[in-house]
Amino acid sequence: LPLDERLKRRIIDGERTGLEADLDTAMTEGRSALSIINDLLLDGMKVVGELFGSGQMQLPFVLQSAEVMKTAVAYLEPHMEKADDGGKGRIVLATVRGDVHDIGKNLVDIILSNNGYEVVNIGIKQPISAILDAAEEHRADAIGMSGLLVKSTVIMKENLAEMADRGVAERWPVLLGGAALTRAYVEDDLRGMFPGQVHYARDAFEGLSLMDRVMT
Ligand code: B1M
């Protein structure tokens, strides 16, 4: 297989052996670390989602694919361009309660960290109380919530309601992202019930441009 195809295939097959060598070759051939992630590896992950969704792939194999994805991202991270050293603002980032998916959230962390933001990444399955405690403790400028399950979109809504109840809706702009969300759900439904700022980020780069916007 050609290198590009092989890298994508590695994610689909969960094949780790020789991964680093392939990543090195791709970079030597002139692909940026970011392009490898965005244009090859995420394509592979998309196929995994489709295969799993249609019952053609079992969960342990999805897990293997996710592990290879994580290994690849960790390997590529030091090769990514660092545009800024920090000081642009601080965001608390979490995957919401009941949801373990963290590959997207961690990509958001990398992109924001490499572009001048300090990210307090508190991990997966985080209840709103933990998110708010972290935002308070670290004096965050914004809160980012990620979630991939349909259930998580409901939890995000509850989280916003909880923020409003506690009177902190206007304290932190909230960024929401994850595959199950839609722009319409966030910008029509959630914005309608939340007195503060709530934004939808389709991907990590929109997350970055939103942070740039809310920080000015
Ligand atoms: Co899960 N899973 N999974 N899974 N999994 C999905 C989400 C699913 C769509 C697969 C499918 O059925 N086709 C489906 C959800 C269906 C639904 O809710 N209706 C699903 C399911 C059902 C489940 C389980 C329930 C399966 C089971 O146990 N029976 C279980 C859930 C457990 C739980 O959470 N309680 C489960 C478990 C897992 C694994 C552990 C095996 C693994 C996760 C490993 C990990 O993350 N450490 C896994 C994986 C890998 C997937 C798929 C295949 C891939 C997800 C991924 O990493 N994508 C996924 C299929 C899919 O998404 N279509 C699927 C790559 C990643 C970069 O994309 O996270 O969307 P994503 O992030 C994007 C954007 O969304 C955005 O930026 C990123 C790109 O730049 N973004 C943000 C995300 N967060 C953001 C935050 C922001 C800004 C942008 O600001 C705050």
PDB file of C-alpha atoms and ligand atoms in Angstrom:
ATOM      1  CA  LEU A   1       0.000   0.000   0.000  1.00  0.00           C
ATOM      2  CA  PRO A   2       1.159   3.593  -0.560  1.00  0.00           C
ATOM      3  CA  LEU A   3       2.261   5.287   2.659  1.00  0.00           C
ATOM      4  CA  ASP A   4      -0.814   7.522   3.043  1.00  0.00           C
ATOM      5  CA  GLU A   5      -3.152   4.601   2.579  1.00  0.00           C
ATOM      6  CA  ARG A   6      -1.054   2.457   4.926  1.00  0.00           C
ATOM      7  CA  LEU A   7      -1.242   5.025   7.731  1.00  0.00           C
ATOM      8  CA  LYS A   8      -4.991   5.256   7.413  1.00  0.00           C
ATOM      9  CA  ARG A   9      -5.160   1.452   7.346  1.00  0.00           C
ATOM     10  CA  ARG A  10      -3.120   1.228  10.560  1.00  0.00           C
ATOM     11  CA  ILE A  11      -5.882   3.072  12.409  1.00  0.00           C
ATOM     12  CA  ILE A  12      -8.601   0.904  10.912  1.00  0.00           C
ATOM     13  CA  ASP A  13      -6.725  -2.333  11.626  1.00  0.00           C
ATOM     14  CA  GLY A  14      -5.345  -1.185  14.980  1.00  0.00           C
ATOM     15  CA  GLU A  15      -1.874  -2.116  13.743  1.00  0.00           C
ATOM     16  CA  ARG A  16       0.862  -0.544  15.820  1.00  0.00           C
ATOM     17  CA  THR A  17       3.987  -2.378  14.721  1.00  0.00           C
ATOM     18  CA  GLY A  18       6.070  -0.095  12.536  1.00  0.00           C
ATOM     19  CA  LEU A  19       3.798   2.872  13.186  1.00  0.00           C
ATOM     20  CA  GLU A  20       6.571   5.256  14.239  1.00  0.00           C
ATOM     21  CA  ALA A  21       8.670   4.381  11.193  1.00  0.00           C
ATOM     22  CA  ASP A  22       5.748   5.163   8.894  1.00  0.00           C
ATOM     23  CA  LEU A  23       5.077   8.434  10.692  1.00  0.00           C
ATOM     24  CA  ASP A  24       8.755   9.377  10.372  1.00  0.00           C
ATOM     25  CA  THR A  25       8.726   8.596   6.659  1.00  0.00           C
ATOM     26  CA  ALA A  26       5.583  10.657   6.122  1.00  0.00           C
ATOM     27  CA  MET A  27       7.214  13.629   7.851  1.00  0.00           C
ATOM     28  CA  THR A  28      10.475  13.174   5.944  1.00  0.00           C
ATOM     29  CA  GLU A  29       8.473  13.188   2.746  1.00  0.00           C
ATOM     30  CA  GLY A  30       7.166  16.608   3.701  1.00  0.00           C
ATOM     31  CA  ARG A  31       3.823  16.015   5.366  1.00  0.00           C
ATOM     32  CA  SER A  32       3.281  18.079   8.497  1.00  0.00           C
ATOM     33  CA  ALA A  33       2.393  16.319  11.719  1.00  0.00           C
ATOM     34  CA  LEU A  34      -0.952  18.111  11.683  1.00  0.00           C
ATOM     35  CA  SER A  35      -1.753  17.055   8.148  1.00  0.00           C
ATOM     36  CA  ILE A  36      -0.942  13.443   9.015  1.00  0.00           C
ATOM     37  CA  ILE A  37      -3.500  13.611  11.805  1.00  0.00           C
ATOM     38  CA  ASN A  38      -6.168  15.560   9.976  1.00  0.00           C
ATOM     39  CA  ASP A  39      -5.895  14.129   6.493  1.00  0.00           C
ATOM     40  CA  LEU A  40      -4.935  10.517   7.151  1.00  0.00           C
ATOM     41  CA  LEU A  41      -5.454   9.297  10.693  1.00  0.00           C
ATOM     42  CA  LEU A  42      -8.828  10.962  11.253  1.00  0.00           C
ATOM     43  CA  ASP A  43     -10.002   9.481   7.969  1.00  0.00           C
ATOM     44  CA  GLY A  44      -9.133   6.070   9.358  1.00  0.00           C
ATOM     45  CA  MET A  45     -11.013   6.825  12.573  1.00  0.00           C
ATOM     46  CA  LYS A  46     -14.044   7.822  10.536  1.00  0.00           C
ATOM     47  CA  VAL A  47     -14.045   4.422   8.851  1.00  0.00           C
ATOM     48  CA  VAL A  48     -13.753   2.757  12.266  1.00  0.00           C
ATOM     49  CA  GLY A  49     -16.853   4.663  13.384  1.00  0.00           C
ATOM     50  CA  GLU A  50     -18.754   3.562  10.308  1.00  0.00           C
ATOM     51  CA  LEU A  51     -17.718  -0.077  10.660  1.00  0.00           C
ATOM     52  CA  PHE A  52     -18.624  -0.088  14.344  1.00  0.00           C
ATOM     53  CA  GLY A  53     -21.904   1.706  13.721  1.00  0.00           C
ATOM     54  CA  SER A  54     -22.932  -0.828  11.104  1.00  0.00           C
ATOM     55  CA  GLY A  55     -21.991  -3.795  13.263  1.00  0.00           C
ATOM     56  CA  GLN A  56     -19.018  -4.830  11.133  1.00  0.00           C
ATOM     57  CA  MET A  57     -16.496  -4.118  13.862  1.00  0.00           C
ATOM     58  CA  GLN A  58     -16.552  -5.169  17.494  1.00  0.00           C
ATOM     59  CA  LEU A  59     -15.738  -2.896  20.402  1.00  0.00           C
ATOM     60  CA  PRO A  60     -12.323  -4.398  21.367  1.00  0.00           C
ATOM     61  CA  PHE A  61     -11.120  -3.592  17.851  1.00  0.00           C
ATOM     62  CA  VAL A  62     -12.408  -0.040  18.128  1.00  0.00           C
ATOM     63  CA  LEU A  63     -10.400   0.233  21.311  1.00  0.00           C
ATOM     64  CA  GLN A  64      -7.278  -0.995  19.517  1.00  0.00           C
ATOM     65  CA  SER A  65      -7.809   1.564  16.787  1.00  0.00           C
ATOM     66  CA  ALA A  66      -8.191   4.268  19.414  1.00  0.00           C
ATOM     67  CA  GLU A  67      -4.944   3.145  21.066  1.00  0.00           C
ATOM     68  CA  VAL A  68      -3.050   3.358  17.781  1.00  0.00           C
ATOM     69  CA  MET A  69      -4.560   6.781  17.163  1.00  0.00           C
ATOM     70  CA  LYS A  70      -3.461   7.974  20.582  1.00  0.00           C
ATOM     71  CA  THR A  71       0.041   6.575  20.138  1.00  0.00           C
ATOM     72  CA  ALA A  72       0.336   8.291  16.770  1.00  0.00           C
ATOM     73  CA  VAL A  73      -0.876  11.638  18.098  1.00  0.00           C
ATOM     74  CA  ALA A  74       1.513  11.429  21.061  1.00  0.00           C
ATOM     75  CA  TYR A  75       4.377  10.626  18.687  1.00  0.00           C
ATOM     76  CA  LEU A  76       3.512  13.502  16.365  1.00  0.00           C
ATOM     77  CA  GLU A  77       2.847  16.090  19.027  1.00  0.00           C
ATOM     78  CA  PRO A  78       6.454  17.248  19.548  1.00  0.00           C
ATOM     79  CA  HIS A  79       6.700  17.770  15.792  1.00  0.00           C
ATOM     80  CA  MET A  80       3.824  20.172  15.667  1.00  0.00           C
ATOM     81  CA  GLU A  81       4.378  23.823  15.096  1.00  0.00           C
ATOM     82  CA  LYS A  82       4.173  25.839  18.240  1.00  0.00           C
ATOM     83  CA  ALA A  83       2.905  29.250  17.262  1.00  0.00           C
ATOM     84  CA  ASP A  84       2.812  30.790  20.681  1.00  0.00           C
ATOM     85  CA  ASP A  85       4.144  30.261  24.180  1.00  0.00           C
ATOM     86  CA  GLY A  86       1.032  30.819  26.182  1.00  0.00           C
ATOM     87  CA  GLY A  87      -0.461  33.700  28.007  1.00  0.00           C
ATOM     88  CA  LYS A  88      -3.444  34.171  25.707  1.00  0.00           C
ATOM     89  CA  GLY A  89      -5.847  32.724  28.243  1.00  0.00           C
ATOM     90  CA  ARG A  90      -6.761  29.640  30.203  1.00  0.00           C
ATOM     91  CA  ILE A  91      -9.432  27.045  29.500  1.00  0.00           C
ATOM     92  CA  VAL A  92     -10.667  24.080  31.489  1.00  0.00           C
ATOM     93  CA  LEU A  93     -11.347  21.173  29.185  1.00  0.00           C
ATOM     94  CA  ALA A  94     -13.305  18.018  30.020  1.00  0.00           C
ATOM     95  CA  THR A  95     -15.248  15.171  28.530  1.00  0.00           C
ATOM     96  CA  VAL A  96     -18.662  15.278  30.177  1.00  0.00           C
ATOM     97  CA  ARG A  97     -20.137  12.893  32.732  1.00  0.00           C
ATOM     98  CA  GLY A  98     -20.643   9.326  31.503  1.00  0.00           C
ATOM     99  CA  ASP A  99     -18.551   9.732  28.369  1.00  0.00           C
ATOM    100  CA  VAL A 100     -15.101   8.185  27.911  1.00  0.00           C
ATOM    101  CA  HIS A 101     -14.241   9.505  24.445  1.00  0.00           C
ATOM    102  CA  ASP A 102     -11.185  11.699  24.694  1.00  0.00           C
ATOM    103  CA  ILE A 103      -9.283  11.647  21.410  1.00  0.00           C
ATOM    104  CA  GLY A 104     -11.046  14.749  20.112  1.00  0.00           C
ATOM    105  CA  LYS A 105     -10.750  16.558  23.423  1.00  0.00           C
ATOM    106  CA  ASN A 106      -7.040  15.825  23.562  1.00  0.00           C
ATOM    107  CA  LEU A 107      -6.595  17.155  20.028  1.00  0.00           C
ATOM    108  CA  VAL A 108      -8.314  20.341  21.098  1.00  0.00           C
ATOM    109  CA  ASP A 109      -5.872  20.478  24.023  1.00  0.00           C
ATOM    110  CA  ILE A 110      -2.889  20.141  21.671  1.00  0.00           C
ATOM    111  CA  ILE A 111      -4.107  22.739  19.186  1.00  0.00           C
ATOM    112  CA  LEU A 112      -4.947  25.279  21.892  1.00  0.00           C
ATOM    113  CA  SER A 113      -1.727  24.633  23.833  1.00  0.00           C
ATOM    114  CA  ASN A 114       0.348  25.068  20.689  1.00  0.00           C
ATOM    115  CA  ASN A 115      -1.384  28.324  19.938  1.00  0.00           C
ATOM    116  CA  GLY A 116      -0.938  30.277  23.100  1.00  0.00           C
ATOM    117  CA  TYR A 117      -3.537  28.949  25.516  1.00  0.00           C
ATOM    118  CA  GLU A 118      -3.063  27.266  28.822  1.00  0.00           C
ATOM    119  CA  VAL A 119      -5.234  24.174  28.954  1.00  0.00           C
ATOM    120  CA  VAL A 120      -6.317  22.532  32.176  1.00  0.00           C
ATOM    121  CA  ASN A 121      -7.413  19.160  30.853  1.00  0.00           C
ATOM    122  CA  ILE A 122      -9.292  17.396  33.629  1.00  0.00           C
ATOM    123  CA  GLY A 123     -10.057  14.228  31.696  1.00  0.00           C
ATOM    124  CA  ILE A 124     -13.095  12.110  30.974  1.00  0.00           C
ATOM    125  CA  LYS A 125     -16.434  11.441  32.715  1.00  0.00           C
ATOM    126  CA  GLN A 126     -16.384  14.767  34.499  1.00  0.00           C
ATOM    127  CA  PRO A 127     -19.492  15.935  36.306  1.00  0.00           C
ATOM    128  CA  ILE A 128     -20.317  19.637  36.039  1.00  0.00           C
ATOM    129  CA  SER A 129     -19.356  20.190  39.683  1.00  0.00           C
ATOM    130  CA  ALA A 130     -15.781  19.047  38.931  1.00  0.00           C
ATOM    131  CA  ILE A 131     -15.631  21.214  35.816  1.00  0.00           C
ATOM    132  CA  LEU A 132     -16.783  24.285  37.727  1.00  0.00           C
ATOM    133  CA  ASP A 133     -14.439  23.564  40.629  1.00  0.00           C
ATOM    134  CA  ALA A 134     -11.507  23.359  38.205  1.00  0.00           C
ATOM    135  CA  ALA A 135     -12.564  26.546  36.435  1.00  0.00           C
ATOM    136  CA  GLU A 136     -12.746  28.305  39.792  1.00  0.00           C
ATOM    137  CA  GLU A 137      -9.509  26.886  41.122  1.00  0.00           C
ATOM    138  CA  HIS A 138      -7.490  27.657  38.004  1.00  0.00           C
ATOM    139  CA  ARG A 139      -9.204  30.978  37.391  1.00  0.00           C
ATOM    140  CA  ALA A 140     -10.129  29.869  33.901  1.00  0.00           C
ATOM    141  CA  ASP A 141     -11.266  32.263  31.200  1.00  0.00           C
ATOM    142  CA  ALA A 142     -13.444  29.675  29.488  1.00  0.00           C
ATOM    143  CA  ILE A 143     -14.835  26.169  29.820  1.00  0.00           C
ATOM    144  CA  GLY A 144     -14.710  23.546  27.094  1.00  0.00           C
ATOM    145  CA  MET A 145     -16.879  20.434  27.156  1.00  0.00           C
ATOM    146  CA  SER A 146     -16.510  17.513  24.822  1.00  0.00           C
ATOM    147  CA  GLY A 147     -18.824  14.553  24.371  1.00  0.00           C
ATOM    148  CA  LEU A 148     -19.437  12.048  21.600  1.00  0.00           C
ATOM    149  CA  LEU A 149     -22.491  10.174  22.757  1.00  0.00           C
ATOM    150  CA  VAL A 150     -25.977  11.384  21.949  1.00  0.00           C
ATOM    151  CA  LYS A 151     -26.557  11.127  25.700  1.00  0.00           C
ATOM    152  CA  SER A 152     -23.758  13.650  26.208  1.00  0.00           C
ATOM    153  CA  THR A 153     -25.602  16.329  24.285  1.00  0.00           C
ATOM    154  CA  VAL A 154     -28.361  16.077  26.889  1.00  0.00           C
ATOM    155  CA  ILE A 155     -25.801  16.208  29.683  1.00  0.00           C
ATOM    156  CA  MET A 156     -24.315  19.353  28.172  1.00  0.00           C
ATOM    157  CA  LYS A 157     -27.733  20.932  28.302  1.00  0.00           C
ATOM    158  CA  GLU A 158     -28.096  19.913  31.960  1.00  0.00           C
ATOM    159  CA  ASN A 159     -24.637  21.316  32.653  1.00  0.00           C
ATOM    160  CA  LEU A 160     -25.609  24.675  31.219  1.00  0.00           C
ATOM    161  CA  ALA A 161     -28.803  24.630  33.267  1.00  0.00           C
ATOM    162  CA  GLU A 162     -26.725  23.888  36.367  1.00  0.00           C
ATOM    163  CA  MET A 163     -24.419  26.820  35.573  1.00  0.00           C
ATOM    164  CA  ALA A 164     -27.428  29.073  35.207  1.00  0.00           C
ATOM    165  CA  ASP A 165     -28.887  27.769  38.495  1.00  0.00           C
ATOM    166  CA  ARG A 166     -25.642  28.460  40.286  1.00  0.00           C
ATOM    167  CA  GLY A 167     -25.536  31.950  38.834  1.00  0.00           C
ATOM    168  CA  VAL A 168     -22.239  31.396  36.992  1.00  0.00           C
ATOM    169  CA  ALA A 169     -23.528  31.329  33.422  1.00  0.00           C
ATOM    170  CA  GLU A 170     -21.970  34.661  32.612  1.00  0.00           C
ATOM    171  CA  ARG A 171     -18.714  33.929  34.345  1.00  0.00           C
ATOM    172  CA  TRP A 172     -17.243  31.576  31.726  1.00  0.00           C
ATOM    173  CA  PRO A 173     -17.888  31.394  28.009  1.00  0.00           C
ATOM    174  CA  VAL A 174     -18.602  27.752  27.170  1.00  0.00           C
ATOM    175  CA  LEU A 175     -17.276  25.920  24.118  1.00  0.00           C
ATOM    176  CA  LEU A 176     -18.968  22.672  23.143  1.00  0.00           C
ATOM    177  CA  GLY A 177     -17.716  20.051  20.720  1.00  0.00           C
ATOM    178  CA  GLY A 178     -18.023  16.399  19.780  1.00  0.00           C
ATOM    179  CA  ALA A 179     -19.441  14.278  17.018  1.00  0.00           C
ATOM    180  CA  ALA A 180     -23.015  13.975  18.316  1.00  0.00           C
ATOM    181  CA  LEU A 181     -23.534  17.731  18.580  1.00  0.00           C
ATOM    182  CA  THR A 182     -24.860  19.884  15.782  1.00  0.00           C
ATOM    183  CA  ARG A 183     -24.423  23.575  15.268  1.00  0.00           C
ATOM    184  CA  ALA A 184     -28.200  24.031  15.244  1.00  0.00           C
ATOM    185  CA  TYR A 185     -28.623  22.257  18.593  1.00  0.00           C
ATOM    186  CA  VAL A 186     -26.027  24.491  20.231  1.00  0.00           C
ATOM    187  CA  GLU A 187     -26.829  27.762  18.513  1.00  0.00           C
ATOM    188  CA  ASP A 188     -30.623  27.473  18.535  1.00  0.00           C
ATOM    189  CA  ASP A 189     -31.642  25.214  21.419  1.00  0.00           C
ATOM    190  CA  LEU A 190     -28.881  25.684  23.949  1.00  0.00           C
ATOM    191  CA  ARG A 191     -28.309  29.365  23.322  1.00  0.00           C
ATOM    192  CA  GLY A 192     -32.010  29.928  23.851  1.00  0.00           C
ATOM    193  CA  MET A 193     -31.891  28.567  27.400  1.00  0.00           C
ATOM    194  CA  PHE A 194     -28.462  29.828  28.520  1.00  0.00           C
ATOM    195  CA  PRO A 195     -27.944  33.386  29.702  1.00  0.00           C
ATOM    196  CA  GLY A 196     -24.184  33.260  29.065  1.00  0.00           C
ATOM    197  CA  GLN A 197     -22.059  32.631  25.968  1.00  0.00           C
ATOM    198  CA  VAL A 198     -22.210  29.170  24.444  1.00  0.00           C
ATOM    199  CA  HIS A 199     -20.428  28.271  21.215  1.00  0.00           C
ATOM    200  CA  TYR A 200     -20.255  25.249  18.967  1.00  0.00           C
ATOM    201  CA  ALA A 201     -16.870  24.098  17.668  1.00  0.00           C
ATOM    202  CA  ARG A 202     -16.957  21.671  14.761  1.00  0.00           C
ATOM    203  CA  ASP A 203     -13.287  20.820  15.193  1.00  0.00           C
ATOM    204  CA  ALA A 204     -10.209  21.797  17.134  1.00  0.00           C
ATOM    205  CA  PHE A 205      -9.465  24.705  14.801  1.00  0.00           C
ATOM    206  CA  GLU A 206     -12.864  26.219  15.263  1.00  0.00           C
ATOM    207  CA  GLY A 207     -12.213  25.768  18.989  1.00  0.00           C
ATOM    208  CA  LEU A 208      -9.070  27.845  18.551  1.00  0.00           C
ATOM    209  CA  SER A 209     -10.748  30.609  16.578  1.00  0.00           C
ATOM    210  CA  LEU A 210     -13.553  30.726  19.141  1.00  0.00           C
ATOM    211  CA  MET A 211     -11.040  31.076  21.961  1.00  0.00           C
ATOM    212  CA  ASP A 212      -9.372  33.902  20.036  1.00  0.00           C
ATOM    213  CA  ARG A 213     -12.789  35.505  19.732  1.00  0.00           C
ATOM    214  CA  VAL A 214     -13.944  35.130  23.325  1.00  0.00           C
ATOM    215  CA  MET A 215     -10.591  36.367  24.652  1.00  0.00           C
ATOM    216  CA  THR A 216     -10.690  39.675  22.817  1.00  0.00           C
TER     217      THR A 216
HETATM  218 CO1  B1M B   1     -17.378   5.010  20.907  1.00  0.00          CO
HETATM  219  N1  B1M B   1     -19.021   5.607  20.069  1.00  0.00           N
HETATM  220  N2  B1M B   1     -18.377   4.073  22.265  1.00  0.00           N
HETATM  221  N3  B1M B   1     -15.660   4.381  21.523  1.00  0.00           N
HETATM  222  N4  B1M B   1     -16.638   5.700  19.318  1.00  0.00           N
HETATM  223  C1  B1M B   1     -18.908   6.534  18.953  1.00  0.00           C
HETATM  224  C2  B1M B   1     -18.977   7.984  19.420  1.00  0.00           C
HETATM  225  C3  B1M B   1     -20.167   6.115  18.059  1.00  0.00           C
HETATM  226  C4  B1M B   1     -20.719   7.253  17.185  1.00  0.00           C
HETATM  227  C5  B1M B   1     -19.771   4.894  17.221  1.00  0.00           C
HETATM  228  C6  B1M B   1     -20.906   4.390  16.325  1.00  0.00           C
HETATM  229  O1  B1M B   1     -21.838   3.811  16.806  1.00  0.00           O
HETATM  230  N5  B1M B   1     -20.815   4.615  15.038  1.00  0.00           N
HETATM  231  C7  B1M B   1     -21.170   5.628  19.170  1.00  0.00           C
HETATM  232  C8  B1M B   1     -22.104   6.703  19.762  1.00  0.00           C
HETATM  233  C9  B1M B   1     -23.530   6.498  19.346  1.00  0.00           C
HETATM  234  C10 B1M B   1     -24.496   7.380  20.047  1.00  0.00           C
HETATM  235  O2  B1M B   1     -24.308   7.970  21.063  1.00  0.00           O
HETATM  236  N6  B1M B   1     -25.638   7.463  19.445  1.00  0.00           N
HETATM  237  C11 B1M B   1     -20.230   5.080  20.222  1.00  0.00           C
HETATM  238  C12 B1M B   1     -20.611   4.156  21.223  1.00  0.00           C
HETATM  239  C13 B1M B   1     -22.002   3.617  21.118  1.00  0.00           C
HETATM  240  C14 B1M B   1     -19.735   3.757  22.244  1.00  0.00           C
HETATM  241  C15 B1M B   1     -20.050   2.846  23.426  1.00  0.00           C
HETATM  242  C16 B1M B   1     -21.393   3.105  24.120  1.00  0.00           C
HETATM  243  C17 B1M B   1     -19.944   1.397  22.944  1.00  0.00           C
HETATM  244  C18 B1M B   1     -20.287   0.344  23.972  1.00  0.00           C
HETATM  245  O3  B1M B   1     -19.765   0.307  25.035  1.00  0.00           O
HETATM  246  N7  B1M B   1     -21.229  -0.482  23.600  1.00  0.00           N
HETATM  247  C19 B1M B   1     -18.866   3.150  24.364  1.00  0.00           C
HETATM  248  C20 B1M B   1     -19.191   4.374  25.220  1.00  0.00           C
HETATM  249  C21 B1M B   1     -18.576   4.353  26.547  1.00  0.00           C
HETATM  250  C22 B1M B   1     -18.830   5.657  27.271  1.00  0.00           C
HETATM  251  O4  B1M B   1     -18.470   6.720  26.810  1.00  0.00           O
HETATM  252  N8  B1M B   1     -19.477   5.552  28.419  1.00  0.00           N
HETATM  253  C23 B1M B   1     -17.807   3.539  23.390  1.00  0.00           C
HETATM  254  C24 B1M B   1     -16.442   3.353  23.604  1.00  0.00           C
HETATM  255  C25 B1M B   1     -15.463   3.687  22.711  1.00  0.00           C
HETATM  256  C26 B1M B   1     -13.988   3.303  22.854  1.00  0.00           C
HETATM  257  C27 B1M B   1     -13.519   3.332  24.313  1.00  0.00           C
HETATM  258  C28 B1M B   1     -13.784   1.915  22.298  1.00  0.00           C
HETATM  259  C29 B1M B   1     -13.320   4.341  21.901  1.00  0.00           C
HETATM  260  C30 B1M B   1     -12.895   5.643  22.604  1.00  0.00           C
HETATM  261  C31 B1M B   1     -11.465   5.685  23.014  1.00  0.00           C
HETATM  262  C32 B1M B   1     -11.064   7.057  23.487  1.00  0.00           C
HETATM  263  O5  B1M B   1     -11.579   8.091  23.133  1.00  0.00           O
HETATM  264  N9  B1M B   1     -10.092   7.026  24.355  1.00  0.00           N
HETATM  265  C33 B1M B   1     -14.457   4.683  20.955  1.00  0.00           C
HETATM  266  C34 B1M B   1     -14.279   5.291  19.684  1.00  0.00           C
HETATM  267  C35 B1M B   1     -12.847   5.422  19.212  1.00  0.00           C
HETATM  268  C36 B1M B   1     -15.368   5.757  18.898  1.00  0.00           C
HETATM  269  C37 B1M B   1     -15.349   6.328  17.462  1.00  0.00           C
HETATM  270  C38 B1M B   1     -15.197   5.146  16.524  1.00  0.00           C
HETATM  271  C39 B1M B   1     -14.294   7.356  17.136  1.00  0.00           C
HETATM  272  C40 B1M B   1     -14.232   8.553  18.068  1.00  0.00           C
HETATM  273  C41 B1M B   1     -13.007   9.385  17.826  1.00  0.00           C
HETATM  274  O6  B1M B   1     -12.055   9.329  18.580  1.00  0.00           O
HETATM  275  N10 B1M B   1     -12.993  10.132  16.723  1.00  0.00           N
HETATM  276  C42 B1M B   1     -16.781   7.002  17.401  1.00  0.00           C
HETATM  277  C43 B1M B   1     -17.347   7.136  16.021  1.00  0.00           C
HETATM  278  C44 B1M B   1     -17.531   8.586  15.595  1.00  0.00           C
HETATM  279  O7  B1M B   1     -17.171   9.529  16.239  1.00  0.00           O
HETATM  280  N11 B1M B   1     -18.185   8.747  14.508  1.00  0.00           N
HETATM  281  C45 B1M B   1     -17.509   6.309  18.494  1.00  0.00           C
HETATM  282  C46 B1M B   1     -11.868  10.979  16.348  1.00  0.00           C
HETATM  283  C47 B1M B   1     -11.946  12.309  17.111  1.00  0.00           C
HETATM  284  C48 B1M B   1     -10.782  13.221  16.739  1.00  0.00           C
HETATM  285  O8  B1M B   1     -13.148  12.948  16.754  1.00  0.00           O
HETATM  286  O9  B1M B   1     -13.894  13.199  19.154  1.00  0.00           O
HETATM  287  O10 B1M B   1     -15.426  13.813  17.236  1.00  0.00           O
HETATM  288  P1  B1M B   1     -14.079  13.708  17.792  1.00  0.00           P
HETATM  289  O11 B1M B   1     -13.438  15.181  17.849  1.00  0.00           O
HETATM  290  C49 B1M B   1     -13.477  16.072  16.764  1.00  0.00           C
HETATM  291  C50 B1M B   1     -14.673  17.023  16.801  1.00  0.00           C
HETATM  292  O12 B1M B   1     -15.847  16.425  17.279  1.00  0.00           O
HETATM  293  C51 B1M B   1     -14.180  18.168  17.631  1.00  0.00           C
HETATM  294  O13 B1M B   1     -12.795  18.235  17.339  1.00  0.00           O
HETATM  295  C52 B1M B   1     -12.295  16.972  16.901  1.00  0.00           C
HETATM  296  C53 B1M B   1     -11.602  17.124  15.554  1.00  0.00           C
HETATM  297  O14 B1M B   1     -10.761  18.229  15.485  1.00  0.00           O
HETATM  298  N12 B1M B   1     -14.314  18.173  19.081  1.00  0.00           N
HETATM  299  C54 B1M B   1     -14.257  19.348  19.760  1.00  0.00           C
HETATM  300  C55 B1M B   1     -14.487  17.198  19.965  1.00  0.00           C
HETATM  301  N13 B1M B   1     -14.547  17.690  21.199  1.00  0.00           N
HETATM  302  C56 B1M B   1     -14.416  19.006  21.107  1.00  0.00           C
HETATM  303  C57 B1M B   1     -14.417  20.009  22.090  1.00  0.00           C
HETATM  304  C58 B1M B   1     -14.272  21.325  21.677  1.00  0.00           C
HETATM  305  C59 B1M B   1     -14.085  21.637  20.333  1.00  0.00           C
HETATM  306  C60 B1M B   1     -14.094  20.664  19.362  1.00  0.00           C
HETATM  307  O15 B1M B   1     -14.254  22.348  22.526  1.00  0.00           O
HETATM  308  C61 B1M B   1     -14.491  22.115  23.885  1.00  0.00           C
END
